[in-house]
Amino acid sequence: MIISNRMKNLHPYVPGEQPKDRVYIKLNANENPYAPSPAVQKAVLNFVQQHPEKMGLYPDPDATQLHKAIAKMLNETGGVLCRAKVQGNKVSPAEEDKIPFEVTENMIYTGNGSDEVLSFVFYAFFDSSKKFVMPEFTYSFYPVYAGFYNIPMDNVPLKSDWSLDTDEMLKRAENNKGGIIFANPNAPTGLGLTRDEVRQMLKKASPDEIFIVDEAYVDFGGESCIPLLKEFNNLVIVRTFSKSLCGAGQRLGYIVASEELVNIVTTVKNSVNHFPIDAVSQVSGVAACEDIGYYVECSKKVAEERDDFYNFLKSQGFYVLESKTNFLFAKKEGMAGNDIYKKIKEKGILIRHFNTPGIEDFVRITIGTHQQMEELKKAFLDL
């Protein structure tokens, strides 16, 4: 055969449905329902119109201005947008989210979405000779990268309440000596560990093994682990612009870690593609960070709609997990998850259903605008 044996064994990621046959209210891919801020739109237009020659030049390979902007944004917000305070043009973190040190540009690495960042993190820190530990149900790209890089996995079942079994994860990590990764808040459950719970895990984990926390959804109500970087040198935090910064189309992701670990991931990147982020995305990312107050308000609106829809589903007899994300994970006794998905789709609305054994009765519902969620309520009332 013309293809390699590695290719034969690949099991690619399956994204949320992208319809082409009709227009749906799209609540199946955990995208943000709000457009990027007017400041981002203006910055991109100005760049393209006033500096078209830069479209023909390579972008800054180190994304210097973007790294500075991200670090400043994290210091201003504490890394959790929905609790940050906005007064005029000033943004400040909630008391519980304040970072006890200054995040610097040297602690930031950026890539084309958090998926690319995760790819380089997997390559840099996980080894094909050791199993790494992850929850049984979590972000489904982790096993894709494990297969791509031929890294063995050790999947730890969730507890009966769908929370992470941290004791079992630590036990297996000690045996495997291959590191840990999990999303916090987790996907698709939406549940999150507190910062202190993660701290207790890190205290018990080996300081010589990598400990990766994926904070893609933390801005909607979780507790960021960025403050823990002061205590633990083996901690890597992965984040994204795709969710709370309304930038799924931008493809911007980043890590926050010690300068040493950032340099390691940068070495991996420079061995693949020295120019990872295009010029327009760098401009839009900087503008988003500089107008972070807009995204604070968007995150607050999403969190409010989530809590309202949580109460609605409970009133309709659904079992719903208490989410800290921009989605809800729910099921109803006597109804198959796939049937719920199909009936809602008939109403012109897409939600997500997984055929994965163990969670096949659940549906995952992305939180949209108030109007979209009101339409979804009507659809659920007709089930």
Coordinates of N, CA and C in Angstrom, one line a residue, residues 130-294:
K130 N 5.5 5.6 28.1 CA 4.8 5.8 29.4 C 3.3 6.2 29.1
K131 N 2.4 5.6 29.9 CA 1.0 6.0 29.8 C 0.8 7.3 30.5
F132 N 0.0 8.2 29.9 CA -0.4 9.4 30.6 C -1.8 9.2 31.1
V133 N -2.2 9.9 32.1 CA -3.5 9.8 32.7 C -4.5 10.9 32.2
M134 N -5.7 10.5 31.9 CA -6.8 11.4 31.6 C -8.1 10.8 32.0
P135 N -9.1 11.7 32.2 CA -10.5 11.1 32.5 C -11.0 10.3 31.3
E136 N -11.9 9.4 31.7 CA -12.5 8.6 30.6 C -13.4 9.4 29.7
F137 N -14.1 10.4 30.2 CA -14.9 11.3 29.4 C -14.4 12.7 29.6
T138 N -13.8 13.2 28.5 CA -13.2 14.5 28.5 C -13.1 15.0 27.1
Y139 N -12.3 16.0 26.8 CA -12.2 16.5 25.4 C -11.7 15.4 24.5
S140 N -12.4 15.1 23.5 CA -12.2 13.9 22.6 C -11.0 14.1 21.7
F141 N -10.3 15.2 21.7 CA -9.1 15.3 20.9 C -7.9 14.7 21.6
Y142 N -7.9 14.6 22.9 CA -6.8 14.0 23.6 C -6.4 12.6 23.1
P143 N -7.4 11.7 23.0 CA -7.0 10.4 22.4 C -6.6 10.4 21.0
V144 N -7.1 11.4 20.2 CA -6.7 11.6 18.8 C -5.2 11.9 18.8
Y145 N -4.7 12.8 19.6 CA -3.3 13.1 19.6 C -2.5 11.9 20.2
A146 N -3.0 11.2 21.2 CA -2.3 10.1 21.7 C -2.1 9.0 20.6
G147 N -3.1 8.8 19.8 CA -2.9 7.9 18.7 C -2.0 8.4 17.6
F148 N -2.0 9.7 17.3 CA -1.2 10.3 16.3 C 0.3 10.2 16.7
Y149 N 0.6 10.4 18.0 CA 2.0 10.3 18.5 C 2.4 9.0 19.1
N150 N 1.4 8.0 19.0 CA 1.7 6.7 19.6 C 2.0 6.8 21.1
I151 N 1.2 7.5 21.8 CA 1.4 7.6 23.2 C 0.3 6.8 23.9
P152 N 0.6 5.9 24.8 CA -0.4 5.1 25.5 C -1.2 5.9 26.5
M153 N -2.5 5.6 26.6 CA -3.4 6.4 27.5 C -3.8 5.5 28.7
D154 N -4.1 6.1 29.8 CA -4.7 5.4 30.9 C -6.0 6.2 31.3
N155 N -7.2 5.7 30.9 CA -8.4 6.4 31.1 C -9.0 6.1 32.4
V156 N -9.3 7.1 33.2 CA -9.8 6.9 34.6 C -11.3 7.2 34.5
P157 N -12.2 6.2 34.9 CA -13.6 6.5 34.9 C -14.0 7.7 35.8
L158 N -15.0 8.4 35.5 CA -15.6 9.4 36.3 C -16.3 8.8 37.5
K159 N -16.5 9.6 38.6 CA -17.3 9.1 39.7 C -18.8 9.1 39.3
S160 N -19.6 8.5 40.2 CA -21.0 8.3 39.8 C -21.7 9.7 39.7
D161 N -21.2 10.8 40.2 CA -21.8 12.1 40.0 C -21.2 12.8 38.9
W162 N -20.3 12.1 38.1 CA -19.7 12.6 36.8 C -18.5 13.6 37.1
S163 N -18.1 13.7 38.3 CA -16.9 14.5 38.7 C -15.7 13.7 38.5
L164 N -14.5 14.3 38.4 CA -13.2 13.6 38.2 C -12.9 12.8 39.5
D165 N -12.4 11.6 39.3 CA -11.9 10.8 40.4 C -10.4 11.1 40.6
T166 N -10.1 12.2 41.3 CA -8.8 12.7 41.4 C -7.9 11.8 42.1
D167 N -8.4 11.1 43.1 CA -7.5 10.1 43.9 C -7.0 9.0 43.0
E168 N -8.0 8.5 42.1 CA -7.6 7.4 41.2 C -6.6 7.9 40.1
M169 N -6.9 9.1 39.7 CA -6.0 9.7 38.7 C -4.6 9.8 39.2
L170 N -4.4 10.3 40.5 CA -3.1 10.4 41.1 C -2.4 9.1 41.3
K171 N -3.2 8.1 41.7 CA -2.7 6.8 41.9 C -2.1 6.2 40.7
R172 N -2.9 6.3 39.6 CA -2.4 5.8 38.3 C -1.2 6.6 37.8
A173 N -1.2 7.9 38.0 CA -0.1 8.7 37.5 C 1.2 8.3 38.2
E174 N 1.0 8.0 39.5 CA 2.2 7.6 40.3 C 2.8 6.3 39.7
N175 N 1.9 5.4 39.3 CA 2.3 4.1 38.8 C 2.9 4.2 37.4
N176 N 2.3 5.1 36.6 CA 2.7 5.2 35.2 C 3.9 6.1 35.0
K177 N 4.0 7.2 35.8 CA 5.0 8.2 35.7 C 5.0 8.8 34.3
G178 N 3.8 9.1 33.7 CA 3.7 9.6 32.4 C 3.0 11.0 32.3
G179 N 2.5 11.5 33.4 CA 1.9 12.8 33.4 C 0.3 12.7 33.4
I180 N -0.3 13.9 33.6 CA -1.7 14.0 33.7 C -2.2 15.1 32.8
I181 N -3.4 14.9 32.2 CA -4.1 16.0 31.5 C -5.6 15.9 31.7
F182 N -6.3 17.0 32.0 CA -7.7 17.1 32.1 C -8.2 18.5 31.8
A183 N -9.4 18.6 31.3 CA -10.1 19.9 31.1 C -10.7 20.3 32.4
N184 N -10.6 21.6 32.7 CA -11.2 22.1 34.0 C -11.7 23.5 33.7
P185 N -13.1 23.7 33.6 CA -14.1 22.7 33.7 C -14.0 21.6 32.6
N186 N -14.5 20.5 33.0 CA -14.4 19.3 32.1 C -15.4 19.4 30.9
A187 N -15.1 18.8 29.8 CA -16.0 18.7 28.7 C -16.2 17.2 28.4
P188 N -17.4 16.7 28.2 CA -18.6 17.4 28.0 C -19.5 17.6 29.2
T189 N -19.0 17.3 30.4 CA -19.8 17.3 31.6 C -20.1 18.7 32.1
G190 N -19.1 19.6 31.9 CA -19.3 21.0 32.4 C -18.9 21.2 33.8
L191 N -18.5 20.1 34.5 CA -18.2 20.2 36.0 C -16.7 20.7 36.1
G192 N -16.4 21.4 37.2 CA -15.1 21.8 37.4 C -14.5 21.6 38.8
L193 N -13.2 21.4 38.9 CA -12.6 21.4 40.2 C -12.3 22.8 40.7
T194 N -12.2 23.0 42.0 CA -11.8 24.3 42.5 C -10.3 24.4 42.4
R195 N -9.8 25.6 42.5 CA -8.4 25.8 42.4 C -7.7 25.0 43.5
D196 N -8.3 25.0 44.7 CA -7.6 24.3 45.8 C -7.6 22.8 45.6
E197 N -8.7 22.3 45.0 CA -8.7 20.8 44.6 C -7.5 20.5 43.7
V198 N -7.3 21.4 42.7 CA -6.2 21.1 41.8 C -4.9 21.3 42.5
R199 N -4.8 22.3 43.4 CA -3.6 22.4 44.2 C -3.2 21.2 45.0
Q200 N -4.3 20.6 45.6 CA -4.0 19.3 46.4 C -3.6 18.2 45.5
M201 N -4.1 18.1 44.3 CA -3.6 17.2 43.3 C -2.1 17.4 43.0
L202 N -1.7 18.6 42.7 CA -0.4 19.0 42.4 C 0.6 18.7 43.5
K203 N 0.2 18.9 44.8 CA 1.0 18.6 45.9 C 1.3 17.1 46.0
K204 N 0.4 16.3 45.6 CA 0.6 14.8 45.7 C 1.2 14.2 44.4
A205 N 1.1 14.9 43.3 CA 1.7 14.5 42.1 C 3.2 14.6 42.1
S206 N 3.9 13.9 41.2 CA 5.3 14.0 41.1 C 5.7 15.3 40.4
P207 N 6.6 16.1 41.0 CA 7.0 17.3 40.4 C 7.9 17.1 39.1
D208 N 8.2 15.8 38.9 CA 9.0 15.5 37.7 C 8.2 15.1 36.5
E209 N 6.8 15.1 36.7 CA 5.9 14.7 35.6 C 5.0 15.9 35.3
I210 N 4.7 16.0 34.0 CA 3.9 17.1 33.5 C 2.5 17.0 34.0
F211 N 1.9 18.2 34.3 CA 0.5 18.3 34.8 C -0.2 19.4 34.0
I212 N -1.1 18.9 33.1 CA -1.7 19.9 32.1 C -3.2 20.1 32.5
V213 N -3.5 21.4 32.6 CA -4.9 21.7 32.9 C -5.4 22.5 31.7
D214 N -6.5 22.0 31.0 CA -7.1 22.7 29.8 C -8.2 23.6 30.3
E215 N -8.0 24.9 30.2 CA -9.0 25.9 30.7 C -9.8 26.5 29.6
A216 N -10.2 25.8 28.6 CA -10.9 26.3 27.5 C -12.2 27.0 27.9
Y217 N -12.8 26.5 29.0 CA -14.1 27.1 29.4 C -14.1 27.8 30.7
V218 N -13.0 28.1 31.3 CA -12.9 28.6 32.6 C -13.6 30.0 32.8
D219 N -13.6 30.8 31.7 CA -14.1 32.1 31.8 C -15.6 32.2 32.1
F220 N -16.3 31.1 32.0 CA -17.7 31.1 32.2 C -18.1 30.7 33.6
G221 N -17.1 30.6 34.5 CA -17.5 30.3 35.9 C -16.6 29.4 36.7
G222 N -15.5 28.9 36.0 CA -14.6 28.0 36.8 C -13.6 28.8 37.6
E223 N -12.6 28.1 38.1 CA -11.5 28.8 38.8 C -10.2 28.5 38.1
S224 N -9.6 29.6 37.6 CA -8.3 29.4 36.9 C -7.2 28.9 37.8
C225 N -6.3 28.1 37.3 CA -5.2 27.6 38.0 C -3.9 28.4 37.7
I226 N -4.1 29.6 37.1 CA -2.9 30.4 36.8 C -2.2 30.8 38.1
P227 N -2.9 31.1 39.2 CA -2.2 31.4 40.4 C -1.3 30.3 40.9
L228 N -1.6 29.1 40.6 CA -0.8 28.0 41.0 C 0.6 27.9 40.4
L229 N 0.8 28.6 39.3 CA 2.1 28.6 38.6 C 3.2 29.1 39.5
K230 N 2.8 29.9 40.5 CA 3.8 30.4 41.5 C 4.4 29.3 42.3
E231 N 3.6 28.2 42.5 CA 4.0 27.1 43.4 C 4.5 25.9 42.7
F232 N 4.1 25.7 41.4 CA 4.4 24.4 40.7 C 5.0 24.6 39.4
N233 N 6.2 24.1 39.2 CA 6.9 24.3 37.9 C 6.6 23.3 36.8
N234 N 5.8 22.3 37.2 CA 5.4 21.3 36.2 C 4.0 21.5 35.6
L235 N 3.4 22.6 36.0 CA 2.1 22.9 35.5 C 2.0 23.7 34.2
V236 N 1.2 23.2 33.3 CA 1.0 23.9 32.0 C -0.5 24.1 31.9
I237 N -0.9 25.4 31.6 CA -2.3 25.7 31.4 C -2.6 26.1 30.0
V238 N -3.6 25.4 29.4 CA -3.9 25.6 28.0 C -5.2 26.4 27.9
R239 N -5.3 27.4 27.1 CA -6.4 28.3 27.0 C -6.7 28.6 25.5
T240 N -7.8 29.3 25.3 CA -8.2 29.5 23.9 C -9.0 30.8 23.7
F241 N -9.0 31.4 22.5 CA -9.8 32.5 22.2 C -11.2 32.1 21.6
S242 N -11.3 30.8 21.4 CA -12.5 30.3 20.6 C -13.8 30.4 21.4
K243 N -13.8 30.4 22.7 CA -15.0 30.3 23.5 C -15.3 31.7 24.1
S244 N -14.7 32.1 25.1 CA -15.1 33.4 25.8 C -14.7 34.6 25.0
L245 N -13.7 34.5 24.1 CA -13.3 35.7 23.3 C -13.9 35.7 21.9
C246 N -15.0 35.0 21.7 CA -15.8 35.0 20.5 C -14.9 34.8 19.3
G247 N -13.9 33.9 19.3 CA -13.0 33.9 18.3 C -12.7 32.5 17.7
A248 N -13.8 31.7 17.6 CA -13.6 30.3 17.0 C -13.1 30.4 15.6
G249 N -13.4 31.4 14.9 CA -12.9 31.6 13.5 C -11.6 32.2 13.4
Q250 N -11.0 32.7 14.5 CA -9.7 33.3 14.5 C -8.6 32.2 14.5
R251 N -8.8 31.1 15.2 CA -7.9 30.0 15.5 C -6.7 30.6 16.3
L252 N -7.0 30.9 17.5 CA -5.9 31.4 18.4 C -6.1 30.6 19.8
G253 N -5.0 30.0 20.1 CA -4.9 29.3 21.4 C -3.6 29.6 22.1
Y254 N -3.5 29.4 23.4 CA -2.2 29.7 24.0 C -2.0 28.9 25.3
I255 N -0.8 28.8 25.8 CA -0.5 28.2 27.1 C 0.0 29.3 28.0
V256 N -0.2 29.1 29.3 CA 0.5 29.9 30.3 C 1.3 28.9 31.2
A257 N 2.6 29.2 31.3 CA 3.4 28.2 32.0 C 4.7 29.0 32.4
S258 N 5.6 28.2 33.0 CA 6.9 28.8 33.3 C 7.7 29.1 32.0
E259 N 8.6 30.1 32.0 CA 9.3 30.4 30.8 C 10.1 29.2 30.3
E260 N 10.5 28.3 31.2 CA 11.2 27.1 30.7 C 10.3 26.2 29.9
L261 N 9.1 25.9 30.4 CA 8.2 25.1 29.7 C 7.7 25.7 28.4
V262 N 7.5 27.0 28.4 CA 7.1 27.8 27.2 C 8.2 27.6 26.1
N263 N 9.4 27.7 26.5 CA 10.6 27.5 25.6 C 10.6 26.1 25.0
I264 N 10.2 25.1 25.8 CA 10.2 23.8 25.3 C 9.2 23.6 24.2
V265 N 7.9 24.1 24.4 CA 6.9 24.1 23.4 C 7.3 24.9 22.2
T266 N 7.9 26.0 22.4 CA 8.3 26.8 21.3 C 9.3 26.1 20.4
T267 N 10.2 25.3 21.0 CA 11.2 24.5 20.3 C 10.4 23.5 19.4
V268 N 9.4 22.9 19.9 CA 8.6 21.9 19.1 C 8.0 22.7 17.9
K269 N 7.4 23.8 18.2 CA 6.7 24.6 17.1 C 7.7 25.0 16.0
N270 N 8.9 25.4 16.5 CA 9.9 25.8 15.5 C 10.5 24.7 14.7
S271 N 10.2 23.5 15.1 CA 10.7 22.3 14.4 C 9.6 21.9 13.4
V272 N 8.4 22.5 13.4 CA 7.3 22.2 12.5 C 7.0 23.4 11.6
N273 N 6.8 24.5 12.2 CA 6.5 25.7 11.4 C 6.9 27.0 12.1
H274 N 7.9 27.7 11.6 CA 8.4 28.8 12.3 C 7.4 30.0 12.4
F275 N 6.4 30.0 11.5 CA 5.5 31.1 11.5 C 4.1 30.6 11.7
P276 N 3.7 30.3 13.0 CA 2.4 29.6 13.2 C 1.2 30.5 13.2
I277 N 1.2 31.7 13.5 CA 0.0 32.6 13.6 C 0.1 33.6 12.5
D278 N -1.0 33.7 11.7 CA -1.0 34.7 10.6 C -1.1 36.1 11.1
A279 N -0.8 37.1 10.3 CA -0.7 38.5 10.7 C -2.1 39.0 11.1
V280 N -3.2 38.6 10.4 CA -4.5 39.1 10.7 C -4.9 38.6 12.1
S281 N -4.7 37.3 12.4 CA -5.0 36.8 13.7 C -4.3 37.4 14.8
Q282 N -3.0 37.8 14.6 CA -2.3 38.5 15.6 C -2.9 39.8 15.9
V283 N -3.3 40.5 14.8 CA -3.9 41.8 15.0 C -5.2 41.7 15.8
S284 N -6.0 40.8 15.4 CA -7.3 40.6 16.0 C -7.2 40.1 17.5
G285 N -6.2 39.3 17.7 CA -6.0 38.9 19.1 C -5.6 40.0 20.0
V286 N -4.7 40.8 19.5 CA -4.3 42.0 20.3 C -5.5 42.9 20.6
A287 N -6.2 43.2 19.6 CA -7.4 44.0 19.7 C -8.4 43.5 20.7
A288 N -8.6 42.2 20.7 CA -9.5 41.5 21.6 C -9.1 41.7 23.1
C289 N -7.8 41.5 23.3 CA -7.3 41.6 24.7 C -7.3 43.1 25.1
E290 N -7.2 44.0 24.2 CA -7.2 45.4 24.6 C -8.7 45.9 24.8
D291 N -9.6 45.2 24.3 CA -11.0 45.5 24.6 C -11.7 44.4 25.4
I292 N -11.0 44.0 26.4 CA -11.5 42.8 27.2 C -12.8 43.1 27.9
G293 N -13.1 44.3 28.2 CA -14.4 44.6 28.9 C -15.6 44.2 28.1
Y294 N -15.5 44.2 26.8 CA -16.6 43.7 25.9 C -16.8 42.2 26.2

